[in-house]
Short mmCIF file of C-alpha atoms (C1' of nucleotides) in Angstrom, two decimals:
data_model
loop_
_atom_site.label_atom_id
_atom_site.label_comp_id
_atom_site.label_asym_id
_atom_site.label_seq_id
_atom_site.Cartn_x
_atom_site.Cartn_y
_atom_site.Cartn_z
CA MET A 78 48.14 7.13 -64.67
CA LYS A 79 50.59 9.75 -65.84
CA PRO A 80 54.02 8.53 -66.91
CA GLU A 81 55.64 10.78 -64.31
CA GLU A 82 53.66 9.05 -61.59
CA THR A 83 54.82 5.70 -62.87
CA ARG A 84 58.45 6.79 -62.82
CA GLU A 85 58.06 8.14 -59.32
CA LYS A 86 56.41 4.98 -58.02
CA ILE A 87 59.17 2.86 -59.49
CA LEU A 88 61.85 5.09 -57.98
CA VAL A 89 60.24 5.00 -54.55
CA ALA A 90 59.89 1.22 -54.60
CA ALA A 91 63.45 0.76 -55.85
CA ASP A 92 64.71 3.09 -53.14
CA ASP A 93 62.94 1.15 -50.41
CA LEU A 94 64.12 -2.21 -51.66
CA PHE A 95 67.71 -1.23 -52.47
CA GLY A 96 67.96 0.22 -49.00
CA GLU A 97 66.40 -2.78 -47.33
CA LEU A 98 67.79 -5.71 -49.28
CA GLY A 99 70.65 -4.18 -51.20
CA PHE A 100 70.93 -3.63 -54.92
CA ASP A 101 71.95 -7.13 -55.91
CA ALA A 102 69.36 -8.90 -53.80
CA THR A 103 66.54 -6.77 -55.19
CA THR A 104 64.94 -8.08 -58.37
CA THR A 105 63.08 -6.10 -60.98
CA ARG A 106 60.09 -8.26 -60.11
CA ASP A 107 60.29 -7.10 -56.49
CA ILE A 108 60.30 -3.50 -57.63
CA ALA A 109 57.39 -4.10 -59.96
CA ALA A 110 55.39 -5.82 -57.23
CA ARG A 111 56.06 -3.18 -54.59
CA SER A 112 55.30 -0.28 -56.92
CA GLY A 113 52.26 -1.97 -58.46
CA VAL A 114 53.68 -1.38 -61.89
CA ASN A 115 54.31 -3.75 -64.73
CA LYS A 116 57.75 -5.29 -64.78
CA ALA A 117 58.51 -4.18 -68.32
CA LEU A 118 57.78 -0.56 -67.49
CA ILE A 119 60.92 -0.39 -65.40
CA HIS A 120 62.99 -1.05 -68.46
CA TYR A 121 60.81 1.16 -70.60
CA HIS A 122 61.32 4.15 -68.33
CA PHE A 123 64.82 3.61 -67.02
CA GLY A 124 66.61 1.12 -69.24
CA THR A 125 68.63 -1.47 -67.36
CA LYS A 126 68.57 -2.13 -63.63
CA ASP A 127 71.92 -0.35 -63.37
CA ASP A 128 70.46 2.67 -65.09
CA LEU A 129 67.67 2.67 -62.52
CA LEU A 130 70.19 2.81 -59.70
CA GLU A 131 71.98 5.63 -61.45
CA ALA A 132 68.75 7.58 -61.84
CA LEU A 133 68.05 7.06 -58.15
CA LEU A 134 71.49 8.24 -57.12
CA ASP A 135 71.28 11.18 -59.52
CA GLY A 136 68.21 12.36 -57.68
CA TYR A 137 69.81 11.88 -54.29
CA TYR A 138 73.03 13.68 -55.09
CA ALA A 139 71.18 16.52 -56.78
CA ARG A 140 69.01 17.04 -53.71
CA LEU A 141 71.97 16.64 -51.38
CA THR A 142 74.18 19.21 -53.09
CA GLU A 143 71.28 21.59 -53.25
CA THR A 144 70.64 21.10 -49.54
CA LEU A 145 74.26 21.66 -48.63
CA LEU A 146 74.64 24.71 -50.83
CA THR A 147 71.52 26.20 -49.34
CA ALA A 148 72.82 25.56 -45.85
CA LEU A 149 76.10 27.20 -46.76
CA GLY A 150 74.47 30.16 -48.51
CA ALA A 151 71.82 31.01 -45.97
CA ARG A 152 72.95 33.25 -43.17
CA ALA A 153 76.11 33.92 -45.10
CA GLY A 154 77.17 36.51 -42.61
CA ARG A 155 77.95 33.90 -39.99
CA SER A 156 81.40 32.89 -38.94
CA LEU A 157 83.15 29.94 -40.52
CA GLU A 158 82.57 27.86 -37.41
CA GLU A 159 78.87 28.57 -37.55
CA GLN A 160 78.80 27.75 -41.25
CA ALA A 161 80.38 24.41 -40.41
CA GLU A 162 77.65 23.75 -37.90
CA ASP A 163 74.99 24.68 -40.42
CA VAL A 164 76.39 22.36 -43.06
CA LEU A 165 76.77 19.48 -40.63
CA ASP A 166 73.25 20.04 -39.36
CA ALA A 167 71.85 20.10 -42.87
CA TYR A 168 73.78 16.98 -43.78
CA GLY A 169 72.54 15.15 -40.73
CA ASP A 170 68.96 16.21 -41.40
CA PHE A 171 69.24 15.08 -44.97
CA LEU A 172 70.51 11.65 -43.97
CA ALA A 173 67.79 11.38 -41.34
CA GLU A 174 65.14 12.04 -43.96
CA ASN A 175 66.81 9.84 -46.56
CA ARG A 176 68.00 6.93 -44.55
CA THR A 177 68.10 4.51 -47.44
CA PHE A 178 70.53 6.82 -49.19
CA CYS A 179 73.53 6.25 -46.97
CA CYS A 180 72.71 2.56 -46.72
CA ILE A 181 72.88 2.26 -50.48
CA VAL A 182 76.03 4.37 -50.74
CA GLN A 183 77.76 2.68 -47.84
CA ARG A 184 76.99 -0.66 -49.35
CA GLU A 185 78.59 0.21 -52.67
CA VAL A 186 81.43 2.56 -51.81
CA GLY A 187 83.73 -0.07 -50.35
CA SER A 188 83.16 -2.82 -52.85
CA GLY A 189 80.89 -3.90 -55.62
CA GLN A 190 80.21 -3.17 -59.24
CA HIS A 191 79.30 0.46 -58.65
CA VAL A 192 82.35 1.57 -56.72
CA GLU A 193 83.56 3.88 -59.44
CA ARG A 194 80.19 5.51 -59.90
CA ILE A 195 79.76 6.12 -56.19
CA VAL A 196 83.31 7.27 -55.66
CA ALA A 197 83.04 9.72 -58.53
CA ARG A 198 80.07 11.30 -56.81
CA THR A 199 81.43 11.25 -53.28
CA LEU A 200 84.72 12.77 -54.34
CA PRO A 201 83.61 16.32 -55.19
CA ALA A 202 82.02 16.76 -51.77
CA PHE A 203 85.24 15.65 -50.12
CA GLN A 204 87.25 18.04 -52.27
CA VAL A 205 85.01 20.96 -51.39
CA GLY A 206 85.29 19.98 -47.74
CA VAL A 207 89.08 19.91 -47.82
CA GLN A 208 89.28 23.29 -49.55
CA TRP A 209 86.85 24.76 -47.10
CA LEU A 210 88.72 23.40 -44.08
CA GLY A 211 91.91 24.77 -45.63
CA ARG A 212 90.48 28.27 -45.45
CA ILE A 213 89.58 27.86 -41.79
CA ALA A 214 92.79 26.26 -40.70
CA PRO A 215 95.73 26.88 -43.03
CA HIS A 216 98.17 25.31 -40.59
CA ALA A 217 96.76 22.08 -39.23
CA PRO A 218 98.80 20.54 -36.43
CA GLU A 219 100.34 17.11 -36.78
CA GLY A 220 97.81 14.32 -36.33
CA LEU A 221 94.99 16.61 -37.35
CA GLU A 222 95.65 16.94 -41.06
CA LEU A 223 92.58 18.19 -42.87
CA ILE A 224 91.88 15.04 -44.85
CA GLN A 225 92.12 13.01 -41.68
CA VAL A 226 89.72 15.30 -39.87
CA LEU A 227 87.30 15.39 -42.77
CA THR A 228 87.33 11.61 -43.09
CA SER A 229 86.68 11.26 -39.39
CA VAL A 230 83.81 13.73 -39.28
CA TYR A 231 82.26 12.17 -42.35
CA GLY A 232 82.59 8.71 -40.85
CA MET A 233 81.21 9.92 -37.56
CA VAL A 234 78.09 11.26 -39.25
CA VAL A 235 77.27 8.44 -41.61
CA THR A 236 78.07 5.61 -39.23
CA TYR A 237 75.21 6.61 -36.97
CA PHE A 238 72.78 6.12 -39.83
CA THR A 239 74.28 2.99 -41.30
CA HIS A 240 74.40 1.34 -37.89
CA GLY A 241 70.80 1.93 -36.98
CA HIS A 242 70.25 -1.77 -36.39
CA VAL A 243 73.16 -2.03 -33.98
CA LEU A 244 72.21 1.09 -32.07
CA GLN A 245 68.62 -0.04 -31.85
CA ARG A 246 69.64 -3.26 -30.17
CA LEU A 247 72.31 -1.59 -28.08
CA THR A 248 70.16 1.08 -26.53
CA GLY A 249 66.77 -0.53 -26.90
CA ALA A 250 65.46 2.76 -28.24
CA ASP A 251 64.79 3.93 -31.76
CA PRO A 252 67.96 5.75 -32.90
CA PHE A 253 65.92 7.65 -35.48
CA SER A 254 63.30 9.11 -33.19
CA PRO A 255 63.27 12.92 -33.19
CA LYS A 256 64.71 12.93 -29.69
CA ALA A 257 67.55 10.54 -30.53
CA LEU A 258 68.36 12.44 -33.70
CA GLU A 259 68.51 15.68 -31.77
CA ALA A 260 70.90 14.12 -29.28
CA ARG A 261 73.11 12.87 -32.06
CA LYS A 262 73.11 16.28 -33.68
CA ARG A 263 74.23 17.87 -30.42
CA HIS A 264 77.03 15.35 -30.19
CA VAL A 265 78.25 15.87 -33.74
CA ARG A 266 78.18 19.62 -33.30
CA ARG A 267 80.14 19.34 -30.10
CA VAL A 268 82.83 17.07 -31.49
CA ALA A 269 83.09 19.11 -34.67
CA SER A 270 83.59 22.35 -32.77
CA LEU A 271 86.12 20.60 -30.58
CA LEU A 272 88.07 19.53 -33.65
CA LEU A 273 87.72 22.93 -35.31
CA ARG A 274 89.08 24.69 -32.25
CA GLU A 275 91.95 22.23 -32.17
CA ILE A 276 93.02 22.54 -35.80
CA GLN A 277 92.89 26.32 -35.59
CA ARG A 278 95.35 26.39 -32.73
CA LYS A 279 98.49 28.25 -33.71
CA PRO A 280 101.63 26.11 -33.70
CA ALA A 281 102.38 27.97 -30.47
CA SER A 282 105.83 27.37 -28.98
CA ARG A 283 107.83 26.30 -32.00
CA ALA A 284 110.81 25.49 -29.80
CA GLY A 285 111.47 22.01 -28.56
CA ARG A 286 108.29 20.03 -28.99
CA LYS A 287 106.89 19.09 -32.34
CA GLY A 288 103.38 17.80 -31.72
CA GLY A 289 101.42 17.33 -28.57
CA SER A 290 100.37 14.02 -27.06
CA MET B 180 95.68 -32.23 -51.40
CA LYS B 181 94.64 -32.31 -47.76
CA PRO B 182 91.06 -31.40 -46.95
CA GLU B 183 92.26 -28.65 -44.66
CA GLU B 184 94.10 -27.06 -47.55
CA THR B 185 90.97 -27.20 -49.64
CA ARG B 186 88.93 -25.52 -46.95
CA GLU B 187 91.56 -22.82 -46.56
CA LYS B 188 91.80 -22.16 -50.29
CA ILE B 189 88.03 -21.82 -50.54
CA LEU B 190 87.95 -19.43 -47.59
CA VAL B 191 90.72 -17.27 -49.03
CA ALA B 192 89.06 -17.08 -52.43
CA ALA B 193 85.67 -16.33 -50.89
CA ASP B 194 87.22 -13.64 -48.73
CA ASP B 195 88.84 -11.97 -51.72
CA LEU B 196 85.71 -12.08 -53.82
CA PHE B 197 83.23 -11.10 -51.12
CA GLY B 198 85.45 -8.14 -50.33
CA GLU B 199 85.87 -7.15 -53.96
CA LEU B 200 82.46 -7.81 -55.48
CA GLY B 201 80.24 -8.22 -52.47
CA PHE B 202 78.53 -11.34 -51.23
CA ASP B 203 75.58 -11.30 -53.59
CA ALA B 204 77.56 -10.55 -56.71
CA THR B 205 80.00 -13.38 -56.02
CA THR B 206 78.95 -16.75 -57.41
CA THR B 207 80.02 -20.12 -56.14
CA ARG B 208 81.53 -20.66 -59.57
CA ASP B 209 83.70 -17.57 -59.08
CA ILE B 210 84.93 -18.95 -55.79
CA ALA B 211 85.61 -22.35 -57.32
CA ALA B 212 87.52 -20.81 -60.20
CA ARG B 213 89.64 -18.50 -58.04
CA SER B 214 90.50 -21.20 -55.54
CA GLY B 215 91.11 -23.84 -58.20
CA VAL B 216 88.71 -26.17 -56.45
CA ASN B 217 85.67 -28.01 -57.70
CA LYS B 218 82.43 -26.14 -57.22
CA ALA B 219 80.71 -29.00 -55.40
CA LEU B 220 83.46 -29.04 -52.81
CA ILE B 221 82.32 -25.69 -51.50
CA HIS B 222 79.01 -27.22 -50.54
CA TYR B 223 80.67 -30.39 -49.32
CA HIS B 224 82.89 -28.50 -46.90
CA PHE B 225 80.72 -25.57 -45.91
CA GLY B 226 77.12 -26.32 -46.80
CA THR B 227 75.29 -23.41 -48.38
CA LYS B 228 76.79 -20.15 -49.60
CA ASP B 229 75.39 -18.46 -46.49
CA ASP B 230 77.14 -21.00 -44.32
CA LEU B 231 80.37 -20.18 -46.09
CA LEU B 232 79.98 -16.51 -45.24
CA GLU B 233 79.25 -17.45 -41.65
CA ALA B 234 82.38 -19.59 -41.45
CA LEU B 235 84.40 -16.71 -42.87
CA LEU B 236 82.97 -14.25 -40.36
CA ASP B 237 83.45 -16.75 -37.53
CA GLY B 238 87.13 -16.78 -38.30
CA TYR B 239 87.35 -13.04 -38.51
CA TYR B 240 85.51 -12.33 -35.29
CA ALA B 241 87.46 -14.98 -33.44
CA ARG B 242 90.77 -13.47 -34.52
CA LEU B 243 89.51 -9.95 -33.84
CA THR B 244 88.34 -10.60 -30.29
CA GLU B 245 91.58 -12.43 -29.58
CA THR B 246 93.54 -9.49 -30.92
CA LEU B 247 91.60 -6.97 -28.87
CA LEU B 248 91.78 -9.02 -25.68
CA THR B 249 95.50 -9.43 -26.13
CA ALA B 250 95.90 -5.70 -26.64
CA LEU B 251 93.87 -5.05 -23.52
CA GLY B 252 95.69 -7.67 -21.44
CA ALA B 253 99.24 -6.86 -22.37
CA ARG B 254 100.83 -4.12 -20.34
CA ALA B 255 97.92 -4.29 -17.97
CA GLY B 256 99.65 -1.91 -15.63
CA ARG B 257 99.06 1.01 -17.93
CA SER B 258 96.54 3.73 -17.35
CA LEU B 259 93.05 3.52 -18.81
CA GLU B 260 93.91 6.16 -21.40
CA GLU B 261 96.91 4.15 -22.51
CA GLN B 262 94.79 1.01 -22.65
CA ALA B 263 92.39 2.84 -24.92
CA GLU B 264 95.26 3.76 -27.19
CA ASP B 265 96.45 0.16 -27.24
CA VAL B 266 93.05 -1.18 -28.15
CA LEU B 267 92.50 1.40 -30.86
CA ASP B 268 95.96 0.72 -32.26
CA ALA B 269 95.33 -3.02 -32.31
CA TYR B 270 91.96 -2.53 -33.93
CA GLY B 271 93.43 -0.31 -36.60
CA ASP B 272 96.23 -2.76 -37.28
CA PHE B 273 93.76 -5.60 -37.54
CA LEU B 274 91.62 -3.74 -40.06
CA ALA B 275 94.72 -2.78 -42.02
CA GLU B 276 95.73 -6.41 -42.28
CA ASN B 277 92.20 -7.61 -42.96
CA ARG B 278 90.86 -4.98 -45.24
CA THR B 279 88.21 -7.17 -46.80
CA PHE B 280 86.74 -7.73 -43.36
CA CYS B 281 85.34 -4.29 -42.79
CA CYS B 282 84.24 -4.06 -46.42
CA ILE B 283 82.16 -7.19 -45.97
CA VAL B 284 80.81 -6.10 -42.62
CA GLN B 285 80.08 -2.56 -43.73
CA ARG B 286 78.28 -3.89 -46.74
CA GLU B 287 75.97 -6.06 -44.67
CA VAL B 288 75.46 -4.17 -41.44
CA GLY B 289 73.22 -1.48 -42.89
CA SER B 290 71.07 -3.63 -45.12
CA GLY B 291 70.85 -7.04 -46.65
CA GLN B 292 69.97 -10.57 -45.71
CA HIS B 293 72.71 -10.88 -43.11
CA VAL B 294 71.96 -7.83 -41.02
CA GLU B 295 70.93 -9.82 -37.99
CA ARG B 296 73.95 -12.06 -38.11
CA ILE B 297 76.35 -9.15 -38.40
CA VAL B 298 74.58 -7.07 -35.79
CA ALA B 299 74.61 -9.94 -33.33
CA ARG B 300 78.37 -10.08 -33.68
CA THR B 301 79.03 -6.36 -33.66
CA LEU B 302 76.89 -5.83 -30.60
CA PRO B 303 79.05 -7.47 -27.91
CA ALA B 304 82.05 -5.35 -28.86
CA PHE B 305 79.94 -2.23 -28.56
CA GLN B 306 78.63 -3.35 -25.18
CA VAL B 307 82.12 -3.99 -23.89
CA GLY B 308 83.16 -0.61 -25.20
CA VAL B 309 80.33 1.20 -23.45
CA GLN B 310 81.03 -0.55 -20.15
CA TRP B 311 84.69 0.24 -20.45
CA LEU B 312 84.08 3.89 -21.21
CA GLY B 313 81.71 3.99 -18.28
CA ARG B 314 84.56 3.08 -15.96
CA ILE B 315 86.74 5.84 -17.34
CA ALA B 316 84.11 8.52 -17.39
CA PRO B 317 81.18 7.90 -15.06
CA HIS B 318 79.78 11.37 -15.67
CA ALA B 319 79.87 12.18 -19.35
CA PRO B 320 78.95 15.75 -20.19
CA GLU B 321 75.98 16.57 -22.36
CA GLY B 322 76.64 16.02 -26.04
CA LEU B 323 79.35 13.51 -25.23
CA GLU B 324 77.27 10.58 -24.03
CA LEU B 325 79.26 7.39 -24.10
CA ILE B 326 77.29 5.65 -26.83
CA GLN B 327 77.62 8.71 -28.98
CA VAL B 328 81.35 8.86 -28.44
CA LEU B 329 81.80 5.17 -29.06
CA THR B 330 79.76 5.29 -32.25
CA SER B 331 81.81 8.21 -33.45
CA VAL B 332 85.17 6.64 -32.71
CA TYR B 333 84.09 3.39 -34.30
CA GLY B 334 82.84 5.20 -37.38
CA MET B 335 86.03 7.23 -37.54
CA VAL B 336 88.15 4.12 -37.57
CA VAL B 337 86.25 1.96 -40.02
CA THR B 338 85.39 4.73 -42.47
CA TYR B 339 89.04 5.16 -43.34
CA PHE B 340 89.21 1.54 -44.44
CA THR B 341 85.87 1.33 -46.20
CA HIS B 342 86.58 4.52 -48.13
CA GLY B 343 89.94 3.47 -49.49
CA HIS B 344 88.79 4.09 -53.03
CA VAL B 345 87.69 7.63 -52.27
CA LEU B 346 90.84 8.49 -50.35
CA GLN B 347 92.99 7.02 -53.06
CA ARG B 348 91.46 9.33 -55.63
CA LEU B 349 91.34 12.28 -53.28
CA THR B 350 94.96 12.27 -52.23
CA GLY B 351 96.47 10.45 -55.19
CA ALA B 352 98.42 8.31 -52.74
CA ASP B 353 97.78 4.80 -51.46
CA PRO B 354 95.84 5.18 -48.21
CA PHE B 355 97.07 1.76 -47.10
CA SER B 356 100.78 2.31 -47.47
CA PRO B 357 102.66 1.89 -44.19
CA LYS B 358 103.28 5.62 -44.08
CA ALA B 359 99.65 6.53 -44.64
CA LEU B 360 98.47 3.99 -42.10
CA GLU B 361 100.89 5.40 -39.55
CA ALA B 362 99.55 8.90 -40.17
CA ARG B 363 96.00 7.71 -39.73
CA LYS B 364 96.90 5.96 -36.52
CA ARG B 365 98.43 9.15 -35.15
CA HIS B 366 95.25 10.99 -36.03
CA VAL B 367 92.92 8.47 -34.43
CA ARG B 368 95.04 8.43 -31.28
CA ARG B 369 94.99 12.18 -31.12
CA VAL B 370 91.25 12.54 -31.58
CA ALA B 371 90.55 9.71 -29.18
CA SER B 372 92.67 11.24 -26.45
CA LEU B 373 91.00 14.57 -27.11
CA LEU B 374 87.61 12.98 -26.59
CA LEU B 375 88.74 11.03 -23.57
CA ARG B 376 90.07 14.14 -21.90
CA GLU B 377 86.79 15.89 -22.66
CA ILE B 378 84.47 13.24 -21.28
CA GLN B 379 86.51 12.98 -18.11
CA ARG B 380 86.11 16.66 -17.37
CA LYS B 381 84.26 17.17 -14.13
CA PRO B 382 80.91 18.97 -14.50
CA ALA B 383 82.87 21.94 -13.11
CA SER B 384 80.81 25.02 -12.32
CA ARG B 385 77.36 23.54 -11.72
CA ALA B 386 75.89 27.01 -11.43
CA GLY B 387 74.30 28.79 -14.35
CA ARG B 388 75.37 27.02 -17.50
CA LYS B 389 74.32 23.51 -18.38
CA GLY B 390 76.88 22.41 -21.00
CA GLY B 391 77.78 24.90 -23.63
CA SER B 392 79.51 24.83 -26.96
"C1'" DA C 484 93.81 -58.37 -52.75
"C1'" DC C 485 89.99 -56.34 -50.88
"C1'" DA C 486 86.85 -53.43 -48.27
"C1'" DT C 487 86.33 -48.91 -46.05
"C1'" DG C 488 85.13 -44.11 -45.74
"C1'" DG C 489 86.43 -39.52 -46.22
"C1'" DT C 490 87.24 -36.59 -50.44
"C1'" DT C 491 86.76 -35.14 -55.30
"C1'" DT C 492 84.59 -34.90 -59.78
"C1'" DG C 493 81.61 -33.52 -63.86
"C1'" DA C 494 77.07 -33.63 -65.19
"C1'" DC C 495 72.84 -32.11 -63.98
"C1'" DC C 496 68.48 -29.73 -62.13
"C1'" DA C 497 64.75 -26.53 -60.96
"C1'" DA C 498 64.26 -21.87 -60.02
"C1'" DG C 499 65.04 -17.32 -60.74
"C1'" DC C 500 67.29 -13.62 -63.13
"C1'" DG C 501 67.42 -9.32 -66.40
"C1'" DC C 502 65.69 -8.12 -70.41
"C1'" DC C 503 62.94 -8.22 -74.70
"C1'" DT C 504 58.92 -8.42 -77.90
"C1'" DA C 505 54.44 -8.18 -80.04
"C1'" DA C 506 50.31 -6.71 -79.26
"C1'" DA C 507 46.96 -3.80 -76.86
"C1'" DC C 508 45.69 0.54 -74.93
"C1'" DC C 509 44.31 5.36 -75.18
"C1'" DA C 510 44.49 10.43 -75.43
"C1'" DT C 511 45.38 13.45 -79.06
"C1'" DT C 512 45.54 15.21 -83.77
"C1'" DT C 513 44.01 15.11 -88.48
"C1'" DA D 1428 36.64 7.92 -88.32
"C1'" DA D 1429 41.21 7.11 -89.05
"C1'" DA D 1430 45.90 7.63 -87.84
"C1'" DT D 1431 49.43 8.75 -84.63
"C1'" DG D 1432 52.76 7.89 -80.96
"C1'" DG D 1433 53.70 7.72 -76.23
"C1'" DT D 1434 52.46 4.13 -72.57
"C1'" DT D 1435 51.14 -0.38 -70.72
"C1'" DT D 1436 50.59 -5.32 -70.78
"C1'" DA D 1437 51.28 -10.55 -70.64
"C1'" DG D 1438 54.23 -13.71 -71.86
"C1'" DG D 1439 58.42 -15.67 -72.88
"C1'" DC D 1440 63.52 -15.90 -74.12
"C1'" DG D 1441 68.28 -17.17 -73.05
"C1'" DC D 1442 71.11 -17.58 -69.42
"C1'" DT D 1443 72.99 -17.92 -64.72
"C1'" DT D 1444 72.25 -19.19 -60.18
"C1'" DG D 1445 72.78 -22.21 -55.76
"C1'" DG D 1446 72.55 -26.72 -54.86
"C1'" DT D 1447 72.45 -32.04 -55.75
"C1'" DC D 1448 73.96 -36.60 -57.17
"C1'" DA D 1449 75.96 -40.91 -58.45
"C1'" DA D 1450 80.17 -42.29 -59.65
"C1'" DA D 1451 85.18 -42.12 -59.25
"C1'" DC D 1452 89.25 -41.44 -56.51
"C1'" DC D 1453 92.61 -42.79 -53.05
"C1'" DA D 1454 94.99 -43.44 -48.64
"C1'" DT D 1455 94.21 -46.49 -45.07
"C1'" DG D 1456 93.44 -50.86 -42.33
"C1'" DT D 1457 92.77 -55.79 -42.82
#
DNA sequence: ACATGGTTTGACCAAGCGCCTAAACCATTT
DNA sequence: AAATGGTTTAGGCGCTTGGTCAAACCATGT
């Protein structure tokens, strides 16, 4: 077997297990067993278990940024609102196809030994998002500050994927079936456009009132 | 020292550590050291480490449901929209005062050994929420189905608290300062009322269009 | 003074962990 | 045929883990 195959098999097994059990609860022996690869090879190819996680995340973030940039670049002639839809769509599709990804990230972003690493990688995307929103809506109304909106939209998107178990039991249906995913996409698009329209509203009558109910 | 004190000290230490390092990465020795209590006492008072987590979550969910019911019951004469605001406010306040709570939950709801336990406890709140929304808006428009809206609002609220680290680095300011929390609350209220208004809209012209952007 | 029974203690255990090492493997070059 | 150097292997090392245990502690009732 080629060394590249070995690496790939280890990464796939680690991805599955980190997503299913969490990083801490997954042992190198689990990964070796699932991938059908000798335990020592993990350390030979990736170094420590932490390094393996880093390699995994490297791959994810590389693919994600590429996906998002492609979505932003393609059909560049579209309006900003349409670009927003494209990016959100692409992001949703990416998460749908890489469901372990947001489970791993969500698990580590709030607490754990890898907070810093995850935060450092989540941050740039947020910064780009804020800048981009700033171009669309230079004067955001009170209660709809750009960081607030961005945080909300982000949370709205990822929560659907991290809460698959809850949604499954709540609706009885598979939240990741093509149909369900399409429905979710429609919803996100709708809410996003609603918010976009709202933050683009001119301050209007700058007389007595200061911010609507 | 009274046994009740011991129990409390263990719970507080476990709460801190589970929130900071995660359940798996926290050892019973850590908890013993932080609480200044003998390691064996943890097992004497709570049983296994899993049982300790369960006791911790029991306390949290009990206080949370009490908080939410109180918020819903008080000022019962108010309109449904105002009740929604009250509940969201109370929920936000609760998370602000119990920041480790949503870190622990968020860490376990997507993956891990405690998924089922967490899901079983998150589910009822979702069910109540869906029922309640159903009373407000019996005919939700396409793209704004109640479960979708509820998921989004929930995600919007908790993401702010689970992503404290990111927001800290993004804005440079403490996202949990009273001022910042107040700003977030304003935002959530605003978006929620926006969504409420939208899902209550009558199907309107039932002629050609079916639900557009 | 003594017995009681809920608490506390330090020492201890088997199991499992991440990681390492020495030797074997094998395609390629000399 | 011998040597090379990137892979693969079984086994094991030192250490930490969650959990246990018998003994000690101590306020209480007798």
